[in-house]
XYZ file of C-alpha atoms in Angstrom:
516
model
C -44.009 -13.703 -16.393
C -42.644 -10.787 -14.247
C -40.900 -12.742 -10.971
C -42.401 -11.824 -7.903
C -39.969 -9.141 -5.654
C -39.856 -9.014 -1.763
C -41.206 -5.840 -0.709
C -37.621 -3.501 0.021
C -37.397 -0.004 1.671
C -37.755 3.098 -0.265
C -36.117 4.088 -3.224
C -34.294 6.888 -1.253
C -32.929 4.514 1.572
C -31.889 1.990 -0.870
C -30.335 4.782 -2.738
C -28.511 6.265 0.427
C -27.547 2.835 1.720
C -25.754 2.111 -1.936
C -24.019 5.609 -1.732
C -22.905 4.890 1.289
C -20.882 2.010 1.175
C -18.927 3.187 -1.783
C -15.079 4.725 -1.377
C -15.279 6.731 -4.819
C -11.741 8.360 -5.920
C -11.868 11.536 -8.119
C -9.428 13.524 -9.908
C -7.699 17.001 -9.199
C -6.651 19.094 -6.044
C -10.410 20.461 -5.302
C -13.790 18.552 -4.962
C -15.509 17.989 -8.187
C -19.216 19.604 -8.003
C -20.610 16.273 -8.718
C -18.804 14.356 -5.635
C -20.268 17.575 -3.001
C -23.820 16.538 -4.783
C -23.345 12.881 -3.999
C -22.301 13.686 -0.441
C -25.244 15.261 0.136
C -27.319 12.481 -1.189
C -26.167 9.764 1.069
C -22.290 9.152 -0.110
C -20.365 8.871 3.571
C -16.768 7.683 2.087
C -14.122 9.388 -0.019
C -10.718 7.690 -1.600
C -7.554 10.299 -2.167
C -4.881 9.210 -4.241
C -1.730 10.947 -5.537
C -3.166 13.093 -7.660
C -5.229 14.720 -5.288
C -1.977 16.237 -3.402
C -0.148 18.918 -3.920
C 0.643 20.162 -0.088
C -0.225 19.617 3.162
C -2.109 23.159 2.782
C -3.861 22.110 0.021
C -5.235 18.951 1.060
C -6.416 20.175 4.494
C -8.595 22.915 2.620
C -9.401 19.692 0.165
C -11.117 17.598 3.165
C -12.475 20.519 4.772
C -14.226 21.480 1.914
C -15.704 17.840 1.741
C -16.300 18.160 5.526
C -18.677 21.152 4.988
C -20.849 19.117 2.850
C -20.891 16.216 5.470
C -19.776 16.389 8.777
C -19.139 13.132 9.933
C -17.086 11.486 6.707
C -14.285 8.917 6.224
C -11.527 10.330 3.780
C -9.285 7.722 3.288
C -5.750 7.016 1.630
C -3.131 4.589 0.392
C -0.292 5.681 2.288
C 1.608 2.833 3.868
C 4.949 4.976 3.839
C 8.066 3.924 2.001
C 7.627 3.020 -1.622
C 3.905 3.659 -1.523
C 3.251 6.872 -0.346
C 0.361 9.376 -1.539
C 1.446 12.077 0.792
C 4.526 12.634 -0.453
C 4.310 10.906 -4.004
C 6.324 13.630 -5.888
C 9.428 13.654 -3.462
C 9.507 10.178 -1.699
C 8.544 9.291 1.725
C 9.677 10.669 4.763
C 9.373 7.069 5.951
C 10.651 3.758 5.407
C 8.234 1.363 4.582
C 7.798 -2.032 6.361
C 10.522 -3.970 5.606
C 12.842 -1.594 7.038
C 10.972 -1.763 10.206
C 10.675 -5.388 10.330
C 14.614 -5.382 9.557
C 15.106 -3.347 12.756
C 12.490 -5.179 14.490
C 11.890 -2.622 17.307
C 8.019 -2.912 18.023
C 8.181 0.239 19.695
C 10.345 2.147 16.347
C 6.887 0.871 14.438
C 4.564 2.226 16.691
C 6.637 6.060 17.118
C 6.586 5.573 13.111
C 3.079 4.536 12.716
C 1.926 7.643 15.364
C 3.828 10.470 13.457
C 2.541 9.186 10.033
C -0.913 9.454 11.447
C -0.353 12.548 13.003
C 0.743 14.078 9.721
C -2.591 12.691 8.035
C -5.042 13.691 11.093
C -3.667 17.178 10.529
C -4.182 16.858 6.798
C -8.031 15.797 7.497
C -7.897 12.025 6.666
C -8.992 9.731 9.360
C -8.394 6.474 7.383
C -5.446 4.748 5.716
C -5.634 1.876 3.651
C -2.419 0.410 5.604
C -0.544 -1.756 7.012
C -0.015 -4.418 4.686
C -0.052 -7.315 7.366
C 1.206 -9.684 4.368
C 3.791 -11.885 5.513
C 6.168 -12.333 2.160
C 6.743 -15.771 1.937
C 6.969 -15.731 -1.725
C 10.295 -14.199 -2.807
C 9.262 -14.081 -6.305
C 6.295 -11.414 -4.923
C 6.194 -8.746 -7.664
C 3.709 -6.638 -5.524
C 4.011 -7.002 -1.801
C 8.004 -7.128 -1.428
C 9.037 -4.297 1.219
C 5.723 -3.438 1.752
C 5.914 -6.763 3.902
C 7.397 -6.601 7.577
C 9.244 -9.942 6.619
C 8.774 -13.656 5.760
C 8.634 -14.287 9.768
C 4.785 -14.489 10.708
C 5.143 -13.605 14.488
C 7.481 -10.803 13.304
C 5.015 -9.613 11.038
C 2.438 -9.963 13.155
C 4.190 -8.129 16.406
C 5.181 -5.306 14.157
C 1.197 -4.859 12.295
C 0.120 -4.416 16.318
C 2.270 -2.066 16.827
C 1.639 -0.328 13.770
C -2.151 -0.155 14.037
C -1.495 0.780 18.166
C 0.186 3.510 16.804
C -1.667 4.902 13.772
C -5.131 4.641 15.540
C -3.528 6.416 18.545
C -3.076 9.493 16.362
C -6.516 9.734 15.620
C -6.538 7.548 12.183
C -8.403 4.264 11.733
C -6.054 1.450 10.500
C -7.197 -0.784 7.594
C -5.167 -4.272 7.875
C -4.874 -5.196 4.634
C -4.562 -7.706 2.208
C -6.684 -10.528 3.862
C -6.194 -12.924 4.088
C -2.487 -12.371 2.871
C -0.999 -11.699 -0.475
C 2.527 -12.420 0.447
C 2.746 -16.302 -1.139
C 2.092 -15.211 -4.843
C 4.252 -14.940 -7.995
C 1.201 -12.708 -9.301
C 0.042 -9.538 -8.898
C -4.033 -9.084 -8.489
C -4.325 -5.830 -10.427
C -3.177 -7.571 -13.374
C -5.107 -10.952 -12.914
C -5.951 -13.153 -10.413
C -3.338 -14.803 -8.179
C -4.054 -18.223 -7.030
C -2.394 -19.458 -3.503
C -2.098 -23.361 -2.623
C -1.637 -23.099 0.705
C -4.061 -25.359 2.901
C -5.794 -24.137 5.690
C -3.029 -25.104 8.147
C -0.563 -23.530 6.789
C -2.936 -20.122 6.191
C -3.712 -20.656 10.163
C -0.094 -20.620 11.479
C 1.879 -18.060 8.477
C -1.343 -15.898 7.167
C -3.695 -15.229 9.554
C -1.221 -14.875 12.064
C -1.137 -10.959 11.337
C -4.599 -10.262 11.116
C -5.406 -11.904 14.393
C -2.483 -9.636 15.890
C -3.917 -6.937 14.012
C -7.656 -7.687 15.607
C -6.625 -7.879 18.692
C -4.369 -4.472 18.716
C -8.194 -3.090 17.807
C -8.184 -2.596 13.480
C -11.209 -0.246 13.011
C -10.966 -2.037 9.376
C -9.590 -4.651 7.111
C -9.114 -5.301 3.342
C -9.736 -8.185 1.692
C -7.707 -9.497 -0.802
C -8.223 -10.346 -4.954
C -7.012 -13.535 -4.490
C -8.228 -17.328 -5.095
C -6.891 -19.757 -2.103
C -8.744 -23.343 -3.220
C -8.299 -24.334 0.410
C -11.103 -21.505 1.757
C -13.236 -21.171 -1.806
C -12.318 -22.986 -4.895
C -14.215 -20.648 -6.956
C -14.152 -16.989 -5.446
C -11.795 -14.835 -4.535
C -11.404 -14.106 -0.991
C -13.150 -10.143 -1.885
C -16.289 -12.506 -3.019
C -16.034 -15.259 -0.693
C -18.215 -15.724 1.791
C -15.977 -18.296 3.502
C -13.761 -15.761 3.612
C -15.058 -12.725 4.637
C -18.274 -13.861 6.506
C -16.882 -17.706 7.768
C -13.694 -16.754 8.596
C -12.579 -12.917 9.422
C -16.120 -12.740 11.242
C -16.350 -16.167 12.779
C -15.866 -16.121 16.651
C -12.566 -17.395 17.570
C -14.270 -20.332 19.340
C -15.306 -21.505 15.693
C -11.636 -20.717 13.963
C -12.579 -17.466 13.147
C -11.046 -13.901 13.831
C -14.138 -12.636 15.262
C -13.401 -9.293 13.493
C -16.303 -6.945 14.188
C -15.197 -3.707 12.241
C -15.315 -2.387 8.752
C -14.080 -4.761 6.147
C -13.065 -2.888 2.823
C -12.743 -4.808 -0.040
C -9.487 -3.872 -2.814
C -10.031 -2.015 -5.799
C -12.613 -3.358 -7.599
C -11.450 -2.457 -10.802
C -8.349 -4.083 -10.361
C -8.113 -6.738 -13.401
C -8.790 -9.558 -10.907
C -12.340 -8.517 -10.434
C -12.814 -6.421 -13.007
C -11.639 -8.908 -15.638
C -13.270 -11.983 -14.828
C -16.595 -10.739 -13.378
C -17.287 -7.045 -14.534
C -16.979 -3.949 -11.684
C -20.994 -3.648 -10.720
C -21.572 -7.708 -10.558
C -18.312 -8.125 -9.060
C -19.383 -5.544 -6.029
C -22.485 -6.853 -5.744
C -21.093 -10.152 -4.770
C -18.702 -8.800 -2.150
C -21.580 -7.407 -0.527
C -23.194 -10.737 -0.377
C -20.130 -12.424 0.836
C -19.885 -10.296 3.814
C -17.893 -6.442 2.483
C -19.332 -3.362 3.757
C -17.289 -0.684 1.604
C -16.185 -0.848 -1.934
C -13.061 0.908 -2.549
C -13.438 2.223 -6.169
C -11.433 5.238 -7.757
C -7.495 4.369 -8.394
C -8.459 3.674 -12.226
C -11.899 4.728 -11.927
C -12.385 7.887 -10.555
C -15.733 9.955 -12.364
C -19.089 10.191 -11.563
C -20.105 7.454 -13.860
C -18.526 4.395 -11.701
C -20.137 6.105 -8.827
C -23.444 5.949 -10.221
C -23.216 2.779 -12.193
C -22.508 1.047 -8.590
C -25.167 2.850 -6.669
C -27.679 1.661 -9.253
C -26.211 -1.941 -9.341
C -26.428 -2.010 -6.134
C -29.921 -0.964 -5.958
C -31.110 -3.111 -8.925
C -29.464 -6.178 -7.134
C -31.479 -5.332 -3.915
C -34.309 -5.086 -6.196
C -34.213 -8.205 -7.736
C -33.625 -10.107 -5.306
C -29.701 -10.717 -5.903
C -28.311 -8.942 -2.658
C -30.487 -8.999 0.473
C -31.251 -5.688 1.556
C -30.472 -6.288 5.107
C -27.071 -7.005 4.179
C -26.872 -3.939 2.283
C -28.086 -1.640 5.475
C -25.705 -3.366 7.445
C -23.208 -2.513 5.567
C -24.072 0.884 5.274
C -24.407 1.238 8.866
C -20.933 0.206 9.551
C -19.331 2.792 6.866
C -21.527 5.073 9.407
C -20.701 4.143 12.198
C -16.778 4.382 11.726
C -17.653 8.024 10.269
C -19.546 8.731 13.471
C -16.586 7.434 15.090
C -13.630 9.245 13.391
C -15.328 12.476 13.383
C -15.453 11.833 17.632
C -11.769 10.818 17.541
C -10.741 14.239 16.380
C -7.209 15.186 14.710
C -3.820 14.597 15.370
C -3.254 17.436 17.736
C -2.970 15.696 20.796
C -0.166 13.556 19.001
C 3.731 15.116 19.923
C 5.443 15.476 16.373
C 8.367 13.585 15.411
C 10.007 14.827 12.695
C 12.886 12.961 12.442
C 11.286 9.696 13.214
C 11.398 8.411 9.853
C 15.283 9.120 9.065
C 15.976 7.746 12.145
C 14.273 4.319 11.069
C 15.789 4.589 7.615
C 19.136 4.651 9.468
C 18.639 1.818 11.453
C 17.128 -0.249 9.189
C 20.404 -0.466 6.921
C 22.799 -3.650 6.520
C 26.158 -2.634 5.485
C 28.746 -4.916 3.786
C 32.282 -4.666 3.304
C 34.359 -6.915 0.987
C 37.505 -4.796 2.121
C 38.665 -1.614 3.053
C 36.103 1.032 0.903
C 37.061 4.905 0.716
C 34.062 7.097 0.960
C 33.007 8.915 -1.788
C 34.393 12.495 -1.845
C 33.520 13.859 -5.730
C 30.699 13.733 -8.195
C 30.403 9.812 -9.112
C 28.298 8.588 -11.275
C 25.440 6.143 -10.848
C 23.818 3.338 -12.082
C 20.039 2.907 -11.925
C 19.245 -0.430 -12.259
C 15.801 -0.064 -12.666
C 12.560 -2.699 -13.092
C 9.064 -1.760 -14.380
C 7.300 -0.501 -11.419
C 4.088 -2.021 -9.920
C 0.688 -0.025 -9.973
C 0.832 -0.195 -6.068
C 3.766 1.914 -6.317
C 3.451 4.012 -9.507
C 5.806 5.431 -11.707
C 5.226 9.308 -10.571
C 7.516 8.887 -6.987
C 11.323 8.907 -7.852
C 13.554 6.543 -6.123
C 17.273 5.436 -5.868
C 20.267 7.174 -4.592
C 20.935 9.442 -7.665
C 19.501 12.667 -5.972
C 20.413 12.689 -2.450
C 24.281 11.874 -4.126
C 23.671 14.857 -6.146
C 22.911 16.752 -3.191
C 26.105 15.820 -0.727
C 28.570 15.078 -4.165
C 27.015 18.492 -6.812
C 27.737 17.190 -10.032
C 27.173 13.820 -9.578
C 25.315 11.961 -12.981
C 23.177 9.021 -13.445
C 22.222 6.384 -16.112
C 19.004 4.551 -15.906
C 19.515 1.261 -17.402
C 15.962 -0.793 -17.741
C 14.662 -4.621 -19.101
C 14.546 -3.074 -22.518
C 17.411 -1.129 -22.789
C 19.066 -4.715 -21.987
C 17.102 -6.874 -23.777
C 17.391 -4.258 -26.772
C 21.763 -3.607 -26.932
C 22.872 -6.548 -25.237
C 23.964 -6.591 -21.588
C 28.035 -6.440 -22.673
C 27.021 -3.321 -24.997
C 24.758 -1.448 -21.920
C 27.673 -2.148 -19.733
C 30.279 -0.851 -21.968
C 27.871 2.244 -22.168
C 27.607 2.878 -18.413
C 31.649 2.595 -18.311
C 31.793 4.848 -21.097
C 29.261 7.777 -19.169
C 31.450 6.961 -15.903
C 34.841 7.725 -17.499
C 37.005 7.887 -15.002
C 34.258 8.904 -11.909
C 33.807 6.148 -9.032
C 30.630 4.237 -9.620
C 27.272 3.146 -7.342
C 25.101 0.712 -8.887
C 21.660 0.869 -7.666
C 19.409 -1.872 -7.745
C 15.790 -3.150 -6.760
C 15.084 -6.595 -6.304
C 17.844 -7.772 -7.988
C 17.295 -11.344 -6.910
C 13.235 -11.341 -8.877
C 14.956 -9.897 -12.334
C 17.562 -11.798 -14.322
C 18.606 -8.783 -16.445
C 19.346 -7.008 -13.532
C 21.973 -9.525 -12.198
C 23.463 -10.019 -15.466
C 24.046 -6.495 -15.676
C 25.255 -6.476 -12.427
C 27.866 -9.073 -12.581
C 28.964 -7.405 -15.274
C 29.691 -4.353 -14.234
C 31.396 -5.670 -10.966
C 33.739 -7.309 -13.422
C 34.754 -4.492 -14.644
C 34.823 -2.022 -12.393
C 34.795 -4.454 -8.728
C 35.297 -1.027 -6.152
C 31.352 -0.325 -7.455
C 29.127 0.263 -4.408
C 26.083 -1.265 -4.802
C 22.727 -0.023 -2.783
C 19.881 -2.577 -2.832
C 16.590 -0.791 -2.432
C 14.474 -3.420 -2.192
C 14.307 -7.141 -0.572
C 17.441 -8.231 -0.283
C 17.148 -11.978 -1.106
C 20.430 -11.905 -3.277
C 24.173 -12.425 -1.859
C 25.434 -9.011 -1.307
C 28.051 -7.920 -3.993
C 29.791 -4.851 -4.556
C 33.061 -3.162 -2.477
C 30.517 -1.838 -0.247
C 27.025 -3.262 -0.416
C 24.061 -1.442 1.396
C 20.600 -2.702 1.883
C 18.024 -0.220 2.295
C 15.385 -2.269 2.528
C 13.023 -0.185 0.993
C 13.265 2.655 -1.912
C 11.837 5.590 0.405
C 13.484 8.972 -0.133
C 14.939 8.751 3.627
C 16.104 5.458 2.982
C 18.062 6.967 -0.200
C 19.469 9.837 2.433
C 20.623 7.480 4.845
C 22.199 5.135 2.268
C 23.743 8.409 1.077
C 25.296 9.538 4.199
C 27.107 5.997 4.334
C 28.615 6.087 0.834
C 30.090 9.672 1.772
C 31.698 9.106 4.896
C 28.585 11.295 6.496
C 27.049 8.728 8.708
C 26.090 10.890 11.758
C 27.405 9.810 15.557
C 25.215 8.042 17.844
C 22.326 10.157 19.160
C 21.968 12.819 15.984
């Protein structure tokens, strides 16, 4: 017996509302003919990733193009600055990410930060970013949020996500507070499976959500939800498909415990292994429209016309059949509008002074120098040791990091050895020590490592090679949780590519005088 269906709109509003609360990803430097047909057709939201940029050039003629299909359009990106960067994904950032702010802890450093980085993506055509991470990284074993945190300090974390959405969103570029609500207390990362925190709801009250109400007040046009399982809100859904969650707790009213958040929530990739894995891509969205999402962010793995159209048509069929109400779905829909309509009013970045040297000049501050004794800059090629870990798909593999190339630049002739998990687990630590000694010869050495407290190799290798050869800098690009070791020991706090200059300028004796 055929079930009986509520009577729904039309098949080309349901169509339109579906299209609309997707953010699709594609592939290339130019718009795919099939993405300018889907924009005409009701499809209000487009995802850029690193692969989409080439120059600043090039991706302003990218989003204008998509522009002259549809006027009033959200182009968004991942770029949170510092190790995860889309922007500059090729080179390195031009900013430090998070941790070094929160290291310097100067709300109003953030906020200059924050402005220029929007600024730079106004002018590029992109009026939202998928940042800040308003995670507070409680969890030292984190292998995903790390130094995109501001710090294990809630109210630092949350004074420093204020200032970074005040200053973003002042520049013309809607904020998306993300990963709600908070990936900072888990040993796993979400778009591998799904991460489980035990945390009961006090503790979420006073250490997670105390970011995202910071960030709610400061105005977020948006936030992201989170792959992850916390028993204490939902013991079976994630928080993405949760409608405590999303719908009982980020839109709540205060008065009821809630964050009485009113804008755009954006849920993580779906096709991250957390969804993905355990409840398919098309019934996994389907739920986090139930549960209270309004956009899907699709297109870091997936990125063709076939996810975009399986989605739309799950969508639709769900509607259909009774699975997802319909209002829900035009409510959502309308939102994704309404922040177009909104960032198309806002305008670009022009009004927004440039800052050029903004980000160098946080890189600078945010380093912690330590001295065991006296330590002779380096004046000659030296060679260096890249201690370095698998990275995570947050990051990628395609931006460089470590100190190797800005050395190269000040020190010409200066080598490197990149010594990794397998290299160890495959010689021996002794035997890839005695090979980095070996390359070094007789050249001073700088070890560079990342997260050396999360990677037992890594300090092995370490200790090693301080036992040999003890006048070895070491520069520690990413949390640094372990006791600093080394003749000189630098903490970055982050791997950017102006975080590697600054760190440079110390090891040679370059460090400029106060005001440059």
């Amino acid at each position: 017996m055929t079930p009986l269906v509520r009577s729904v709109r039309p098949a080309d509003t349901l169509t339109r509302d579906a299209l609309a609360v997707l953010q699709p990803g594609f592939t290339g430097t130019t718009a795919p003919d099939w993405l300018l047909r889907r924009l005409g057709e009701g499809l209000v939201s487009v995802g850029l990733f690193g692969r989409n940029v080439a120059d600043p050039a090039q991706l302003a003629a990218l989003t204008g193009r998509l522009r002259s299909e549809r006027g009033e359009l959200i182009v968004a990106i991942d770029e949170e600055g510092g190790d995860v960067t889309r922007l500059e994904v090729r080179g390195g950032s031009s900013f430090p990410g998070n941790h070094a702010l929160g290291a310097v802890d100067d709300t109003e450093l953030t906020r200059a930060v924050a402005r220029e980085l929007g600024r730079r993506l106004a002018d590029c055509g992109i009026n939202l970013n998928w940042a800040p991470s308003a995670d507070v990284n409680s969890n030292p074993a984190n292998p995903v949020i790390g130094v995109r945190s501001f710090g294990a300090d809630p109210q630092l974390v949350a004074r420093h996500t204020a200032a970074y959405v005040e200053g973003l969103q002042s520049a013309g570029v809607a904020a998306c507070t993300k990963h709600f609500p908070g990936h900072g207390d888990t040993a796993v990362d979400s778009h591998h499976d799904l991460p489980r925190i035990a945390a009961g709801l006090p503790t979420l009250q006073e250490r997670e959500l105390v970011p995202f109400r910071a960030a709610v007040a400061a105005g977020t046009r948006a936030v992201m939800s989170a792959h992850i399982l916390l028993p204490a809100l939902d013991a079976e859904h994630p928080a993405t498909l949760s409608p405590a969650a999303l719908h009982g707790l980020l839109r709540a009213p205060e008065a009821e415990g809630g964050l009485g958040f009113d804008g755009l929530i954006v849920t993580d990739g779906m096709e991250m292994q957390a969804i993905s894995a355990t409840y398919g891509i098309e019934r996994g969205s389907v739920l986090a429209l139930a549960a209270g999402a309004d956009a899907l962010c699709v297109g870091g793995g997936l990125a063709d016309e076939d996810i975009v159209l399986r989605l739309r048509d799950a969508l639709v069929r769900a509607v259909r059949e009774g699975q997802l109400p319909e209002q829900r779905l035009a409510d959502a829909a309308a939102r994704v509008r309404a922040l177009a309509g909104r960032a198309r009013r806002t305008g670009t970045g022009e009004g927004t002074a440039p800052a050029p040297g903004i980000g160098l000049t946080a890189a600078r501050r945010a380093l912690r120098i330590t001295a065991t004794g006296p330590y002779r800059p380096l004046a000659e090629p030296v060679h260096v040791a890249a201690f370095t870990p698998l990275a995570n798909i947050a990051v990628g593999d395609e931006t460089p990091w470590g100190v190797a190339a800005e050395l190269a630049r000040l020190l010409p002739g200066t080598e490197t050895t990149t010594c990794t998990a397998e290299a160890a687990a495959a010689t021996g630590t002794a035997a890839l020590v005695d090979g980095l000694l070996t390359a070094a010869a007789d050249r001073r050495l700088v070890a560079v490592v990342r997260d050396v407290h999360r990677h037992p190799w890594m300090a092995d290798a370490l200790h090693t090679l301080l036992a040999a050869r003890p006048d070895t800098a070491v520069v520690e690009m990413g949390v640094p949780q372990a006791p600093p070791q080394g003749a000189l020991h630098i903490a970055t706090h982050g791997a950017a590519r102006v975080c590697a200059q600054a760190a440079a300028e110390v090891l040679t004796g370059r460090w400029p005088s106060p005001g440059e």
